[in-house]
Amino acid sequence: MTFGQWQTPNVSTDGTANYTPAFPVLSLYDPIVRFLSRDRAWRSYLLRLLSAAEGQTIVDAGCGTGTFLKTLARDRPGARLIGVDPDDKVLNLAREKLTGSDIELRRGYLRDLVDLIGPDSVTHVVCSLVLHQVPMGEKRAGLKAMFATLKPGGTILIADYGLQRTAVMRNLFRLVQAVDGKENTQPNADGILPELIVETGFDEVAELKVFFTPTGSISIYRGRKPGS
Ligand SMILES: C[S@@+](CC[C@H](N)C(=O)[O-])C[C@H]1O[C@@H](n2cnc3c(N)ncnc32)[C@H](O)[C@@H]1O
């Protein structure tokens, strides 16, 4: 299978949008992400940023095969957990991986979050490795929907390819660009994410950490919805 075929559009429920599948051979997705993105390092960092308070609701937007949800179920047992992804095949894998937990899985795009979950209803939205592969319109619409579904004072945590600061990182990131296409990925490499997060209305926006990986640097961004 060529990279071009990998990007074959998938029509959404309303027939207007499409997405890049997590990986052509889904059974290989987890080990490949482990190796190519050093996901253990940045997922443990994300976990530390999520407080252990009872009563929180955490949404994993574009949850893929449910790797982070599984960690959350183990380490944040008091939280209500919701995973959203547009790909049925990926959701089926997540369902298998999460058997025995009461995590809720829903099918939809980032932009559908409010319809799927409701406005002002969750304390955290986490979104990892999704925004770099969606068009600018979906980056904006997705962030807007995350904002709307958060309670005032709630936070978003984004882990994704961000500003590629050095020639080495820009060259390594070319592998991701060969797979996911340049149009959607280049704005991330140019550092657009914090601007978009601020533009959406979040405050206290910060790039908290940068992880160097074999496929470029992955940044952790946090933003807070204004209010109590
Ligand atoms: C590279 S995978 C990352 C999965 C997971 N977040 C992780 O960290 O392993 C990207 C995921 O985003 C999903 N996706 C692609 N476009 C999306 C969109 N517009 N809204 C929500 N999810 C999307 C894909 O189905 C895929 O599962």
PDB file of C-alpha atoms in Angstrom, residues 29-132:
ATOM      1  CA  TYR A  29      -0.473   0.992  14.986  1.00  0.00           C
ATOM      2  CA  ASP A  30       0.416   0.679  18.696  1.00  0.00           C
ATOM      3  CA  PRO A  31       3.981  -0.667  18.289  1.00  0.00           C
ATOM      4  CA  ILE A  32       4.729   1.816  15.527  1.00  0.00           C
ATOM      5  CA  VAL A  33       3.520   4.779  17.558  1.00  0.00           C
ATOM      6  CA  ARG A  34       5.538   3.477  20.502  1.00  0.00           C
ATOM      7  CA  PHE A  35       8.714   3.419  18.465  1.00  0.00           C
ATOM      8  CA  LEU A  36       8.220   6.439  16.205  1.00  0.00           C
ATOM      9  CA  SER A  37       6.694   8.878  18.681  1.00  0.00           C
ATOM     10  CA  ARG A  38       8.152   7.742  22.039  1.00  0.00           C
ATOM     11  CA  ASP A  39       4.556   7.702  23.253  1.00  0.00           C
ATOM     12  CA  ARG A  40       5.336   6.249  26.679  1.00  0.00           C
ATOM     13  CA  ALA A  41       7.313   9.394  27.521  1.00  0.00           C
ATOM     14  CA  TRP A  42       4.724  11.953  26.505  1.00  0.00           C
ATOM     15  CA  ARG A  43       1.702   9.921  27.656  1.00  0.00           C
ATOM     16  CA  SER A  44       3.164   9.625  31.184  1.00  0.00           C
ATOM     17  CA  TYR A  45       3.771  13.365  31.167  1.00  0.00           C
ATOM     18  CA  LEU A  46       0.139  13.967  30.110  1.00  0.00           C
ATOM     19  CA  LEU A  47      -1.054  11.673  32.863  1.00  0.00           C
ATOM     20  CA  ARG A  48       0.858  13.658  35.481  1.00  0.00           C
ATOM     21  CA  LEU A  49      -0.888  16.830  34.273  1.00  0.00           C
ATOM     22  CA  LEU A  50      -4.326  15.350  34.929  1.00  0.00           C
ATOM     23  CA  SER A  51      -5.237  15.738  38.564  1.00  0.00           C
ATOM     24  CA  ALA A  52      -6.560  12.710  40.387  1.00  0.00           C
ATOM     25  CA  ALA A  53      -9.627  14.511  41.728  1.00  0.00           C
ATOM     26  CA  GLU A  54     -12.848  12.509  41.888  1.00  0.00           C
ATOM     27  CA  GLY A  55     -15.675  13.745  39.722  1.00  0.00           C
ATOM     28  CA  GLN A  56     -13.668  14.771  36.699  1.00  0.00           C
ATOM     29  CA  THR A  57     -14.748  13.902  33.193  1.00  0.00           C
ATOM     30  CA  ILE A  58     -11.948  13.386  30.700  1.00  0.00           C
ATOM     31  CA  VAL A  59     -12.574  13.210  26.967  1.00  0.00           C
ATOM     32  CA  ASP A  60      -9.945  11.706  24.682  1.00  0.00           C
ATOM     33  CA  ALA A  61     -10.735  13.369  21.345  1.00  0.00           C
ATOM     34  CA  GLY A  62      -9.501  11.229  18.438  1.00  0.00           C
ATOM     35  CA  CYS A  63      -8.811   8.432  20.910  1.00  0.00           C
ATOM     36  CA  GLY A  64      -7.568   5.931  18.311  1.00  0.00           C
ATOM     37  CA  THR A  65      -7.054   2.443  19.705  1.00  0.00           C
ATOM     38  CA  GLY A  66      -7.645   3.643  23.284  1.00  0.00           C
ATOM     39  CA  THR A  67      -4.059   3.483  24.585  1.00  0.00           C
ATOM     40  CA  PHE A  68      -4.320   6.588  26.749  1.00  0.00           C
ATOM     41  CA  LEU A  69      -7.855   5.763  27.907  1.00  0.00           C
ATOM     42  CA  LYS A  70      -6.561   2.429  29.178  1.00  0.00           C
ATOM     43  CA  THR A  71      -3.884   4.193  31.236  1.00  0.00           C
ATOM     44  CA  LEU A  72      -6.454   6.664  32.549  1.00  0.00           C
ATOM     45  CA  ALA A  73      -8.818   3.865  33.555  1.00  0.00           C
ATOM     46  CA  ARG A  74      -6.033   2.310  35.604  1.00  0.00           C
ATOM     47  CA  ASP A  75      -4.536   5.454  37.141  1.00  0.00           C
ATOM     48  CA  ARG A  76      -7.545   7.791  37.423  1.00  0.00           C
ATOM     49  CA  PRO A  77     -10.241   5.360  38.628  1.00  0.00           C
ATOM     50  CA  GLY A  78     -12.565   8.083  39.916  1.00  0.00           C
ATOM     51  CA  ALA A  79     -12.915   9.816  36.564  1.00  0.00           C
ATOM     52  CA  ARG A  80     -15.620   9.415  33.936  1.00  0.00           C
ATOM     53  CA  LEU A  81     -13.828   8.659  30.660  1.00  0.00           C
ATOM     54  CA  ILE A  82     -15.123   9.229  27.131  1.00  0.00           C
ATOM     55  CA  GLY A  83     -13.325   8.405  23.884  1.00  0.00           C
ATOM     56  CA  VAL A  84     -14.367   9.851  20.522  1.00  0.00           C
ATOM     57  CA  ASP A  85     -13.068   8.830  17.090  1.00  0.00           C
ATOM     58  CA  PRO A  86     -14.590   8.808  13.589  1.00  0.00           C
ATOM     59  CA  ASP A  87     -13.147   5.421  12.589  1.00  0.00           C
ATOM     60  CA  ASP A  88     -15.262   2.361  13.408  1.00  0.00           C
ATOM     61  CA  LYS A  89     -12.334  -0.034  12.941  1.00  0.00           C
ATOM     62  CA  VAL A  90     -10.209   1.877  15.406  1.00  0.00           C
ATOM     63  CA  LEU A  91     -13.092   2.091  17.863  1.00  0.00           C
ATOM     64  CA  ASN A  92     -13.520  -1.687  17.660  1.00  0.00           C
ATOM     65  CA  LEU A  93      -9.864  -2.155  18.602  1.00  0.00           C
ATOM     66  CA  ALA A  94     -10.308   0.320  21.451  1.00  0.00           C
ATOM     67  CA  ARG A  95     -13.387  -1.587  22.620  1.00  0.00           C
ATOM     68  CA  GLU A  96     -11.355  -4.819  22.755  1.00  0.00           C
ATOM     69  CA  LYS A  97      -8.494  -3.130  24.568  1.00  0.00           C
ATOM     70  CA  LEU A  98     -10.845  -1.554  27.100  1.00  0.00           C
ATOM     71  CA  THR A  99     -12.983  -4.610  27.809  1.00  0.00           C
ATOM     72  CA  GLY A 100     -14.057  -4.660  31.436  1.00  0.00           C
ATOM     73  CA  SER A 101     -13.880  -0.893  31.922  1.00  0.00           C
ATOM     74  CA  ASP A 102     -16.842   1.481  31.838  1.00  0.00           C
ATOM     75  CA  ILE A 103     -15.254   3.880  29.367  1.00  0.00           C
ATOM     76  CA  GLU A 104     -17.757   5.365  26.917  1.00  0.00           C
ATOM     77  CA  LEU A 105     -16.746   5.245  23.246  1.00  0.00           C
ATOM     78  CA  ARG A 106     -18.525   7.393  20.661  1.00  0.00           C
ATOM     79  CA  ARG A 107     -18.139   7.749  16.942  1.00  0.00           C
ATOM     80  CA  GLY A 108     -17.552  11.247  15.624  1.00  0.00           C
ATOM     81  CA  TYR A 109     -15.175  13.985  14.621  1.00  0.00           C
ATOM     82  CA  LEU A 110     -13.577  16.629  16.800  1.00  0.00           C
ATOM     83  CA  ARG A 111     -16.132  19.097  15.516  1.00  0.00           C
ATOM     84  CA  ASP A 112     -18.962  16.834  16.781  1.00  0.00           C
ATOM     85  CA  LEU A 113     -17.855  16.907  20.425  1.00  0.00           C
ATOM     86  CA  VAL A 114     -20.584  19.223  21.672  1.00  0.00           C
ATOM     87  CA  ASP A 115     -23.318  17.221  19.957  1.00  0.00           C
ATOM     88  CA  LEU A 116     -21.882  13.976  21.320  1.00  0.00           C
ATOM     89  CA  ILE A 117     -21.147  15.106  24.862  1.00  0.00           C
ATOM     90  CA  GLY A 118     -22.942  18.367  25.522  1.00  0.00           C
ATOM     91  CA  PRO A 119     -21.856  21.936  26.252  1.00  0.00           C
ATOM     92  CA  ASP A 120     -19.991  22.996  29.440  1.00  0.00           C
ATOM     93  CA  SER A 121     -19.914  19.406  30.637  1.00  0.00           C
ATOM     94  CA  VAL A 122     -16.352  18.076  31.013  1.00  0.00           C
ATOM     95  CA  THR A 123     -13.290  19.018  33.047  1.00  0.00           C
ATOM     96  CA  HIS A 124     -10.553  17.957  30.597  1.00  0.00           C
ATOM     97  CA  VAL A 125     -10.171  17.291  26.905  1.00  0.00           C
ATOM     98  CA  VAL A 126      -7.049  15.461  25.775  1.00  0.00           C
ATOM     99  CA  CYS A 127      -6.163  15.271  22.094  1.00  0.00           C
ATOM    100  CA  SER A 128      -3.030  13.473  20.931  1.00  0.00           C
ATOM    101  CA  LEU A 129      -1.584  13.096  17.433  1.00  0.00           C
ATOM    102  CA  VAL A 130      -4.806  14.211  15.731  1.00  0.00           C
ATOM    103  CA  LEU A 131      -4.524  17.923  14.939  1.00  0.00           C
ATOM    104  CA  HIS A 132      -1.391  17.586  12.780  1.00  0.00           C
TER     105      HIS A 132
END
